[in-house]
Short mmCIF file of C-alpha atoms in Angstrom, two decimals:
data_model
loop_
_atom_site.label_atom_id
_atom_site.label_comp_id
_atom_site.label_asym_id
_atom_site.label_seq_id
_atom_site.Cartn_x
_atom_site.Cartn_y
_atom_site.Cartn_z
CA UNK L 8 40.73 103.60 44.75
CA UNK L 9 41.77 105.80 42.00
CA UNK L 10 44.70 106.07 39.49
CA UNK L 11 46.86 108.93 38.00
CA UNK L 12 47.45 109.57 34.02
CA UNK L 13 50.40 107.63 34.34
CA UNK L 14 49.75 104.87 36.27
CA UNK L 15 52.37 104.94 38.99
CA UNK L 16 50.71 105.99 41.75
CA UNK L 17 48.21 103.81 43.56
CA UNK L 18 46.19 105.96 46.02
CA UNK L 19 43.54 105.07 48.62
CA UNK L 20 40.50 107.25 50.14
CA UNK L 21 40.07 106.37 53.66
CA UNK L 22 37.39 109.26 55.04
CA UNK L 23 38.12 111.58 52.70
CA UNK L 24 42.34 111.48 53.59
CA UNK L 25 44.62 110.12 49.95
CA UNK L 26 46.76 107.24 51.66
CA UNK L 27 49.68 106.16 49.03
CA UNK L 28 48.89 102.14 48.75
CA UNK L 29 52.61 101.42 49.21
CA UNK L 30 51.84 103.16 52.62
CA UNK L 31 48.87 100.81 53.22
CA UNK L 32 50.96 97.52 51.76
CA UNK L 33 54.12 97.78 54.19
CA UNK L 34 51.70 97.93 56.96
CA UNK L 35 50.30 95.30 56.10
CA UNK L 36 52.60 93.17 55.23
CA UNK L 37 54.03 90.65 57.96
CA UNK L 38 57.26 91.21 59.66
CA UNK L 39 59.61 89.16 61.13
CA UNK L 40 59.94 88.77 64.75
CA UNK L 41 62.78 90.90 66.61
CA UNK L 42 65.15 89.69 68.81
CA UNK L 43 63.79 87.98 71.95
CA UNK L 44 63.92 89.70 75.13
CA UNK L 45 66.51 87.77 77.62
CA UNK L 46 67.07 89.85 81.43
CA UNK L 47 70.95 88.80 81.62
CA UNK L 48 70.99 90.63 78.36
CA UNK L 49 70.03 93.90 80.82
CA UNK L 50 72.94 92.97 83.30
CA UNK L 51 76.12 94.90 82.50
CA UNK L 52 79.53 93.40 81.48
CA UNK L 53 81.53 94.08 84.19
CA UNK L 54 79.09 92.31 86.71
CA UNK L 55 78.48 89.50 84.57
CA UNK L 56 82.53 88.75 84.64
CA UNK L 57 82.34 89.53 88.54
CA UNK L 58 79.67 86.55 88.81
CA UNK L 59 81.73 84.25 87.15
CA UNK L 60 84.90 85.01 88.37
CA UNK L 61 83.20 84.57 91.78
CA UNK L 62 81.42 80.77 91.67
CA UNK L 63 84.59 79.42 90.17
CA UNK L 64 86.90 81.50 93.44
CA UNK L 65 84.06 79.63 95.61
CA UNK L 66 84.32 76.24 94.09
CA UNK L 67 88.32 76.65 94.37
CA UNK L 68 87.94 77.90 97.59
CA UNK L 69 85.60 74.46 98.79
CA UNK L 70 88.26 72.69 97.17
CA UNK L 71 91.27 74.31 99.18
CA UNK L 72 89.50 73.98 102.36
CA UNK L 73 88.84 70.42 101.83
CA UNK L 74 92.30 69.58 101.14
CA UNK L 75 93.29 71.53 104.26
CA UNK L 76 90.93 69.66 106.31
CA UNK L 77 91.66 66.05 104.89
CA UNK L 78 95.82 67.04 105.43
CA UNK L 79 95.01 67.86 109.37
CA UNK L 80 92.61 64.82 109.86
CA UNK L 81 95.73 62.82 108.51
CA UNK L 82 98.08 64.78 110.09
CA UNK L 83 99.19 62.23 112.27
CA UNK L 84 100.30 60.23 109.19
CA UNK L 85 101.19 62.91 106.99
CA UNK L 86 103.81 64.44 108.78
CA UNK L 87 105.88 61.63 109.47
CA UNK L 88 106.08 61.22 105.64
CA UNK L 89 107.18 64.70 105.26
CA UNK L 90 110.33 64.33 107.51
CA UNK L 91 110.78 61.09 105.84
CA UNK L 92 111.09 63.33 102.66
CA UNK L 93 113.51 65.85 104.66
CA UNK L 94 115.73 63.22 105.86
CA UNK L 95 115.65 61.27 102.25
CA UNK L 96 116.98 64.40 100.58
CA UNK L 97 119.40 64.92 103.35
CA UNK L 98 120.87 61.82 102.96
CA UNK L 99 120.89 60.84 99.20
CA UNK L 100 124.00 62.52 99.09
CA UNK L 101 125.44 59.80 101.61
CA UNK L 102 123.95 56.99 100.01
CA UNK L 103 124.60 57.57 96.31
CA UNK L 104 128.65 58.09 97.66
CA UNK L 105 128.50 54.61 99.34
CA UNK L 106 127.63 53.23 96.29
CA UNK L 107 129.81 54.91 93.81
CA UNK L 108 132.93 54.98 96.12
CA UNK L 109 132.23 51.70 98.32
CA UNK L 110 130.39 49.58 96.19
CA UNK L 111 127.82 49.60 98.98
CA UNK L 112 124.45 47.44 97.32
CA UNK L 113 121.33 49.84 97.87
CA UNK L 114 120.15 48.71 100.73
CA UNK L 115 122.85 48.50 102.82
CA UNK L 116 123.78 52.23 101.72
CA UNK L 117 120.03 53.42 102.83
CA UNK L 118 120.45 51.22 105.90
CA UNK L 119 123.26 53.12 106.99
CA UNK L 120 122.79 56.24 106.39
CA UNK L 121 119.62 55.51 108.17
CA UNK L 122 121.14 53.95 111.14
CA UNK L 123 124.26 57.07 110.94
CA UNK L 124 121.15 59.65 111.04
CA UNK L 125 119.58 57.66 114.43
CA UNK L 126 123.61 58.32 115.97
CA UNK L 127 123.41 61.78 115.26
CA UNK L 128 120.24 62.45 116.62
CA UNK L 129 120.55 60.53 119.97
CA UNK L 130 124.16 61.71 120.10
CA UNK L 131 122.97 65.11 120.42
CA UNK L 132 119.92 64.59 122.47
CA UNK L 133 122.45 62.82 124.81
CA UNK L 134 124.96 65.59 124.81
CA UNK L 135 122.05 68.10 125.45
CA UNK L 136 120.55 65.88 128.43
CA UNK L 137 123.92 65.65 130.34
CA UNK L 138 124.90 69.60 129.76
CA UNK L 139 121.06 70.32 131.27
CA UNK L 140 121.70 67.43 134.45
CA UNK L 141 125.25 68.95 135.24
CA UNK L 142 124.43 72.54 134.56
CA UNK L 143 120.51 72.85 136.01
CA UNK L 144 122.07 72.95 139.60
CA UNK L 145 124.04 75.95 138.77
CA UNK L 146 121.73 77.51 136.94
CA UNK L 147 119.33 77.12 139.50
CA UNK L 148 121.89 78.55 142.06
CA UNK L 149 122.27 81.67 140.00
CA UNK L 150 119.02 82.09 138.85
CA UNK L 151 118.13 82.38 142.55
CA UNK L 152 120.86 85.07 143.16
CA UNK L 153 120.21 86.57 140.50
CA UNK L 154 116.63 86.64 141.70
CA UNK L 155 117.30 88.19 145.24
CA UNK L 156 119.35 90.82 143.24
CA UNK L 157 116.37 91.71 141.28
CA UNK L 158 113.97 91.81 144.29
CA UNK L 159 116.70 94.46 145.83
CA UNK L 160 117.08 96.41 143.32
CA UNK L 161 113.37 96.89 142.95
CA UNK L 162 113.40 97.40 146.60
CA UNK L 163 116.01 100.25 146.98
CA UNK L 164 116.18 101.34 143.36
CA UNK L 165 114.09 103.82 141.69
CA UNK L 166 110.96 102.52 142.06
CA UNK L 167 111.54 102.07 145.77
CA UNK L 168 108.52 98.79 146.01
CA UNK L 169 108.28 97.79 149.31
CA UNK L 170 109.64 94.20 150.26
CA UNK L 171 107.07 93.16 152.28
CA UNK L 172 104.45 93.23 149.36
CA UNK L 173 106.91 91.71 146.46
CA UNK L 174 107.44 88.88 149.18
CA UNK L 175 103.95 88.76 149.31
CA UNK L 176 103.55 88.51 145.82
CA UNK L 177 105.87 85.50 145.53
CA UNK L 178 104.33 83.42 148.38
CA UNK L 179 100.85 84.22 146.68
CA UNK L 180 102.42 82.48 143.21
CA UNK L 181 103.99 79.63 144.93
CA UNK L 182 100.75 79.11 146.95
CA UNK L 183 98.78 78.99 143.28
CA UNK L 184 101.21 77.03 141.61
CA UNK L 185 101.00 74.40 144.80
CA UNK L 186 96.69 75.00 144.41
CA UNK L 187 97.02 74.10 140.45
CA UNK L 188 99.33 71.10 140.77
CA UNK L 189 96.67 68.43 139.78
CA UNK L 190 96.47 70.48 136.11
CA UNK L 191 99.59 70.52 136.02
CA UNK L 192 100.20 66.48 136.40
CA UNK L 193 97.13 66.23 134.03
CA UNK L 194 98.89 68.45 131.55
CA UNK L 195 102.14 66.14 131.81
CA UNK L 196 99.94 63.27 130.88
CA UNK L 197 99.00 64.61 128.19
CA UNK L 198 102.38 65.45 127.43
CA UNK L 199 103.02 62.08 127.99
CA UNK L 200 100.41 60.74 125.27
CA UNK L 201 102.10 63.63 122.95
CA UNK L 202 105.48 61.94 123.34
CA UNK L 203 104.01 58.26 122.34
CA UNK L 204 102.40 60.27 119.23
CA UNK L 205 105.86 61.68 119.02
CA UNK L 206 107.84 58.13 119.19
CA UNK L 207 105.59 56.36 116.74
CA UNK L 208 105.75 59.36 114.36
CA UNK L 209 109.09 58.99 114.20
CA UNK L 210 109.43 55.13 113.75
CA UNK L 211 107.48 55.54 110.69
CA UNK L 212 109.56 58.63 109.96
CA UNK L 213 112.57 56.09 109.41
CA UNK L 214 110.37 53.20 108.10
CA UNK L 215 109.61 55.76 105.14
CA UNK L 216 113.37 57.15 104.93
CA UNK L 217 114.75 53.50 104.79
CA UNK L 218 112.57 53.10 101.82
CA UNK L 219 112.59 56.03 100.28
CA UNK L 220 116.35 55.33 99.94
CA UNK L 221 115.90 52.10 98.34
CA UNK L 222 112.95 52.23 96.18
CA UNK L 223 112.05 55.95 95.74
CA UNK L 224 111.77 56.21 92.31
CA UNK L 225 109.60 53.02 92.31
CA UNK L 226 107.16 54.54 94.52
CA UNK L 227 107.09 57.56 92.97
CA UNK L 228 106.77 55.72 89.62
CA UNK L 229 103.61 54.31 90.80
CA UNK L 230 102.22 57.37 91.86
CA UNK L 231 102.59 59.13 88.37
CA UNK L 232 101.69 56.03 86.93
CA UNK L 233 98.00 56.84 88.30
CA UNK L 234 97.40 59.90 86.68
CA UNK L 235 96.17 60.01 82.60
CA UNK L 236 99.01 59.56 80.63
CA UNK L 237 99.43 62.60 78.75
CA UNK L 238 99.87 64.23 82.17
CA UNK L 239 102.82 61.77 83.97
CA UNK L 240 105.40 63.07 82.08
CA UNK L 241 104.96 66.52 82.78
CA UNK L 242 104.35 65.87 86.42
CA UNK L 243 107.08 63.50 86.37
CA UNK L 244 109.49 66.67 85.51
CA UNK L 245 107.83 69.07 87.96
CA UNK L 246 108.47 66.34 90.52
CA UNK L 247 111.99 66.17 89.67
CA UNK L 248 112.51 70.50 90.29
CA UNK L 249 110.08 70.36 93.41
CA UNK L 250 112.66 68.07 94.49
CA UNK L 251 115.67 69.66 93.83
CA UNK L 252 113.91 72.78 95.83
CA UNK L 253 113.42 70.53 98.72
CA UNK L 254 116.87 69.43 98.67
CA UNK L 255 118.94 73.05 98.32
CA UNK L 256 115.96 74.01 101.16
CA UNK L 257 116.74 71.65 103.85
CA UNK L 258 120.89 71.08 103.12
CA UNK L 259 121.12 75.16 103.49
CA UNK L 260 118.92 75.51 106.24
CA UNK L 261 121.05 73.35 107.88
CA UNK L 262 123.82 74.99 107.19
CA UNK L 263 122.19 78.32 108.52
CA UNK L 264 120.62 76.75 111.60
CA UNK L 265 124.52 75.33 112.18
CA UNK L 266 126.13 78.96 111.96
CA UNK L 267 123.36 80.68 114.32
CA UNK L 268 123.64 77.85 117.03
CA UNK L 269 127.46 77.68 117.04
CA UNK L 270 127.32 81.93 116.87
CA UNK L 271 124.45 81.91 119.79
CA UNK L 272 126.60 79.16 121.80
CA UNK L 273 129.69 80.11 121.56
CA UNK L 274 128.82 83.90 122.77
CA UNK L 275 127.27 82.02 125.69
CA UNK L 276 130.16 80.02 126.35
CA UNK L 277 132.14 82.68 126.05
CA UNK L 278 129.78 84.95 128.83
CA UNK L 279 130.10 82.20 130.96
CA UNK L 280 126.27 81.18 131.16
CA UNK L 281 125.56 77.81 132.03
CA UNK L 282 123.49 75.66 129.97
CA UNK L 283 125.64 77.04 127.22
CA UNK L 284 125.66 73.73 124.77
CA UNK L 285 121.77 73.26 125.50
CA UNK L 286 120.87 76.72 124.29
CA UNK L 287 123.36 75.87 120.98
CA UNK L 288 120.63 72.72 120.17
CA UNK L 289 117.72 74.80 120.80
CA UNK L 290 118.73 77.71 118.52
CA UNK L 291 119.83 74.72 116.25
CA UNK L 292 116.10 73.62 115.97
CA UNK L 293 114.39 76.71 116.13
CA UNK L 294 116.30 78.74 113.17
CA UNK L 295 114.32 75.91 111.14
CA UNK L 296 111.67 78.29 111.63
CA UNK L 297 112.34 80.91 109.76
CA UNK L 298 113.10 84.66 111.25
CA UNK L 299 110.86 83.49 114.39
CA UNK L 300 112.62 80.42 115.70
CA UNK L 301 116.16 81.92 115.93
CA UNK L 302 114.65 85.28 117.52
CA UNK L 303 112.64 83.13 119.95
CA UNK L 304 115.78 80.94 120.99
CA UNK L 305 117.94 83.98 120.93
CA UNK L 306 115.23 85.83 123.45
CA UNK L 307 115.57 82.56 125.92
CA UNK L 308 119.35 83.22 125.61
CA UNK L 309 119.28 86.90 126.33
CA UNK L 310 116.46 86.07 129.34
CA UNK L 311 119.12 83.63 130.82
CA UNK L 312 121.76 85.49 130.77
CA UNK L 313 119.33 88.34 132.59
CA UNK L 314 118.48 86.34 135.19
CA UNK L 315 121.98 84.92 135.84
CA UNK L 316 124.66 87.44 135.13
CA UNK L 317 122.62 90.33 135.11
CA UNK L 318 121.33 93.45 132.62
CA UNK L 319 124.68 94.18 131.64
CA UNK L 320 125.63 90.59 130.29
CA UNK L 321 122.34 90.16 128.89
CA UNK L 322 122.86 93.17 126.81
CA UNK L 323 125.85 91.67 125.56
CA UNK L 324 123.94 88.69 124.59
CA UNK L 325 121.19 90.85 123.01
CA UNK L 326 123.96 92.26 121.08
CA UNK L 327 125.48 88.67 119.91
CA UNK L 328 122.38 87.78 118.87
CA UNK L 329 121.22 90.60 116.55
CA UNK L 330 124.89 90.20 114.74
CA UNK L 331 124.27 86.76 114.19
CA UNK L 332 120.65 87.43 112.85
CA UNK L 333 122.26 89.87 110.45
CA UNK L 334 124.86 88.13 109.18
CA UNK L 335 121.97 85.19 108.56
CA UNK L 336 119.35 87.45 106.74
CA UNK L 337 121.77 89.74 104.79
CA UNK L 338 125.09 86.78 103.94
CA UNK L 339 124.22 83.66 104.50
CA UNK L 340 120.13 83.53 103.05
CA UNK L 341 120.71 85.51 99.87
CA UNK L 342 123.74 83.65 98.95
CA UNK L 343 123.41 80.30 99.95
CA UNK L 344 119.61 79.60 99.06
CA UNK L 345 120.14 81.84 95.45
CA UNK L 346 116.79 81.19 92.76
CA UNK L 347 116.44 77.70 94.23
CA UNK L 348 113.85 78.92 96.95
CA UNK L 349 112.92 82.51 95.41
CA UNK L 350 110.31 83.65 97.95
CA UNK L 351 110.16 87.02 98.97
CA UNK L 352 110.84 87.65 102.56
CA UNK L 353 107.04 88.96 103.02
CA UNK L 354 105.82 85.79 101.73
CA UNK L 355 107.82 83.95 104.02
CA UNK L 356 107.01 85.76 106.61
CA UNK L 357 102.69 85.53 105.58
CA UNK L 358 103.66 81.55 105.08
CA UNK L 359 104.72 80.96 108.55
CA UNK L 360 102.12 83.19 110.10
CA UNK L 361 100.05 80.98 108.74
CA UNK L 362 101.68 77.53 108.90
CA UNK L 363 101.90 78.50 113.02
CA UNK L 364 97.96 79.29 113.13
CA UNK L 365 96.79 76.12 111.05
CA UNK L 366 99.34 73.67 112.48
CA UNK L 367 101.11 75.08 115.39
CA UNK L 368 104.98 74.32 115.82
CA UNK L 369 104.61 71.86 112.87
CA UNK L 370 103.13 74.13 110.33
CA UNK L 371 105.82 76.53 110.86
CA UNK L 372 108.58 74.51 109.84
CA UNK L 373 106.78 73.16 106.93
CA UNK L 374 105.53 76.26 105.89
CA UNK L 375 108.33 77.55 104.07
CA UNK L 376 109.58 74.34 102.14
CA UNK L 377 106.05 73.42 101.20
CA UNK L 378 105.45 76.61 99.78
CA UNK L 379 108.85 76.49 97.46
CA UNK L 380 108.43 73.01 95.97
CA UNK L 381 104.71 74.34 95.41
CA UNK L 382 106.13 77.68 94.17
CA UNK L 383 108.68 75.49 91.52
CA UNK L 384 106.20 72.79 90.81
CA UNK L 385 103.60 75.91 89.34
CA UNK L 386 105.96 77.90 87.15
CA UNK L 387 107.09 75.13 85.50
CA UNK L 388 103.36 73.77 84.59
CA UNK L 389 103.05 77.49 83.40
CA UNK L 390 106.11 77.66 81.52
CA UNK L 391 108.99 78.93 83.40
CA UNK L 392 111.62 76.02 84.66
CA UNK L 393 113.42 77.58 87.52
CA UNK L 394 116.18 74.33 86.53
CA UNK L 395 116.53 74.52 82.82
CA UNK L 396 119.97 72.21 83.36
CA UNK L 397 118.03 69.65 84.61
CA UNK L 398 117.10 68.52 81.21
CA UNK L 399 113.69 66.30 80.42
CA UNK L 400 115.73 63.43 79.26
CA UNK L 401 114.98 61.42 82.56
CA UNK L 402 111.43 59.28 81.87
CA UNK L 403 109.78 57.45 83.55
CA UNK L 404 108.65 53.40 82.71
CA UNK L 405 105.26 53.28 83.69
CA UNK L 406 104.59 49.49 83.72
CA UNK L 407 105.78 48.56 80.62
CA UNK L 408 105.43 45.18 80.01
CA UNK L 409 101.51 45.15 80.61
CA UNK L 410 101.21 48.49 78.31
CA UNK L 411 103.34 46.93 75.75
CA UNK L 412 101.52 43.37 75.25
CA UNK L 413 98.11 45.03 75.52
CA UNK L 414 99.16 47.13 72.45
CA UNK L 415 101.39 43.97 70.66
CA UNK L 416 97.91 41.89 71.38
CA UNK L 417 95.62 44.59 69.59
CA UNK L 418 98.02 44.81 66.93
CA UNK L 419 97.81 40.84 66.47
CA UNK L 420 94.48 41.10 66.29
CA UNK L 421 94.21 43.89 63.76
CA UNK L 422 96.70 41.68 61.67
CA UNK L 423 94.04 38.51 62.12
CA UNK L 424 96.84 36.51 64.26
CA UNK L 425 97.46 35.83 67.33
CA UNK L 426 100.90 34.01 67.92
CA UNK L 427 102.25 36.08 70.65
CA UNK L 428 103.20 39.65 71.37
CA UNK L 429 105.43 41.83 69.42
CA UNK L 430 106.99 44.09 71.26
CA UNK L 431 109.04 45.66 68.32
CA UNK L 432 106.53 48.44 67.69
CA UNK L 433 106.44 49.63 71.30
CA UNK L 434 105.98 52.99 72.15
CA UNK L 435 109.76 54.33 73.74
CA UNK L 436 108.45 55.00 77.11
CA UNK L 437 107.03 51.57 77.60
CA UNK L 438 110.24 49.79 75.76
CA UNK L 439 113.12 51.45 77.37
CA UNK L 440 114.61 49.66 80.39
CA UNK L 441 113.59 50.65 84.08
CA UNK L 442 116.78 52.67 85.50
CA UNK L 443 118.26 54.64 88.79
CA UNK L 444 116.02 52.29 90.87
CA UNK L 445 115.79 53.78 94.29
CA UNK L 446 116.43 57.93 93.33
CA UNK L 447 114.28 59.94 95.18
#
């Protein structure tokens, strides 16, 4: 190792090469560890965010499917508490009146609006029954005639079939329908079994509406009251607007269902088709289905009125029922259901298409209110209140007087006495009076 004149320069012979000892000394010198080596740190952004995204979409997806399989194992209970729901927003109008104007107590109002709902419905069932006995016969006169017409037509029309072979054809379909007639009494005992599911569905249908009526906002009271409590309140409000959807739903539906079957019957009437009234209550029911049920129960209509009067009539009848469809989609939908039920028609449409494959007959009619309330129920919790007038002034007594001693106890205690609750401290939910018993 050597030195320079000055001093400044430290240099080292290694084999005859001058190394500067700085050099030598960095080298030397320990340095501190780099950055350990992770493999997700290799794994781009983008597919790191996909991963994510995708385990949480699975665990939400587990947790859809089980509450889609728990609502069709309880099905048979479930429904019946939906119509109950239907029926207690159709009526509260009724029963809120009998109070107000009558002086009606509660329960009496609930009980008859309750017992007024049973008249209407086995009024019309009635009505319906004795139109189908005293109009089947002459239906099945013309429907015969109206068959032989058809056979001769295809028999000296156009096609020119030969009579002998469609005869054929018709003895060989009575013959199987005779061969199948044990499945056929099977399938009406199962039918039967269907109709005692039916009857007991709707006795607890009525159980629930009756009560409902009377104590609905103490039921739903204690179902908000087990949640946290920083979360009733705010569920106690989306309640209130899910409601409110449910309500403007199922009083305009009505009112739309009304105007296609009186439309639908009357043009019957009118044409002279028998089984006129009957084919009113079916379109009736079936326009709760939206865009499907009226165009199935229109189709029926057209088909009688095919078979009876002929093409000509039952073009007439095609005709009747498109104008009524229009003046439903394009008048009576836009203006009557407004931002109360804001669903696009191609969700409504997706809704029921899938309502009808998960539940049949029963998940299309609840497709579309069940999907508005949910619709209402999620903007507000993310912001938007579809029914700003609605106020958040109505809250809800969760059991107060428990709450409120707990809290007067603890506050005795913190004192270092016990001589009783104080209540005069209470929090405002817990010390405000219970009101509006029985509002759904």
């Amino acid at each position: 190792m050597s030195a320079n004149g000055s001093g400044t320069t430290d240099e080292v012979t290694d084999g005859g090469e001058t190394v500067d000892a700085a050099v030598v000394e960095r080298h030397d010198r320990p340095t501190a560890a780099g950055p350990e080596f992770r493999a997700a740190d290799t794994i781009p952004p983008v597919i790191q965010s996909a991963a994510a995204w995708t385990w949480r979409l699975l665990v939400v997806g587990l947790g859809v499917a089980a509450a889609i399989w728990l609502v069709k194992t309880f099905s048979p209970l479930l429904i019946p508490i939906a119509v109950a729901l239907l029926f207690t927003v159709l009526l509260a109008p009724l029963v809120k009146a009998l109070q107000v104007h009558l002086r009606f107590p509660r329960a009496l109002a609930a009980a008859v609006g309750v017992i007024g709902l049973i008249a209407v419905i086995f009024g019309l069932v009635f009505i319906a029954g004795r139109s189908i006995v005293t109009g089947f016969a002459s239906l099945s006169t013309q429907a015969s005639e109206g068959l032989n017409q058809a056979i001769d037509w295809l028999s000296t029309g156009p096609l020119e079939l030969d009579v002998q072979r469609l005869d054929e054809a018709i003895e060989t379909a009575t013959t199987t329908i005779e061969d199948n007639l044990g499945t056929i009494l099977a399938g009406a005992a199962s039918v039967t079994a269907t109709v005692t599911g039916v009857l007991t569905g709707a006795v607890i249908a009525l159980f629930c509406t009756f009560f409902f009526l009377l104590d609905g906002r103490t039921i739903w009271t204690w179902v908000v009251g087990l949640l946290p409590r920083q979360a009733r309140q705010q569920v106690h409000q989306a309640g209130r607007r899910g409601l409110v959807t449910l309500a403007a739903y199922t009083r305009t539906q009505i009112l739309v269902a009304a105007v296609d079957a009186t439309g639908i019957g009357v043009g019957a009437a009118i044409l002279g088709l028998p089984l006129a009234l009957p084919l009113g209550i079916l379109v009736f029911v079936g326009s709760f289905i939206p865009f499907v049920g009226a165009l199935v129960t229109g189709a029926i209509a057209v088909l009688v009125a095919l078979v009876v009067k002929g093409w000509v009539t039952a073009v007439i009848m095609l005709v009747i029922v498109l104008a009524v469809q229009q003046i439903e989609g394009n008048v009576l939908q836009p203006f009557l259901m407004g931002h109360a039920v804001a669903l696009h028609p191609v969700a409504v449409l997706l809704v029921v298409t899938g309502g009808t494959m998960y539940a049949g007959i029963v998940g299309a009619l609840f497709a579309v209110p069940v999907s508005a309330v949910l619709n209402t129920v999620l903007l507000f919790f993310h912001g938007h209140d579809k029914f700003p007038d609605l106020g958040i002034d109505d809250r809800l007594t969760v059991r107060p007087t428990a709450e409120a001693e707990l809290r007067a106890r603890a506050r005795a205690l913190r004192r270092g006495t016990d001589d009783g609750p104080d209540y005069s401290a209470a929090d405002e939910d817990d010390a405000a009076p219970t009101s509006h018993r029985g509002e759904a």
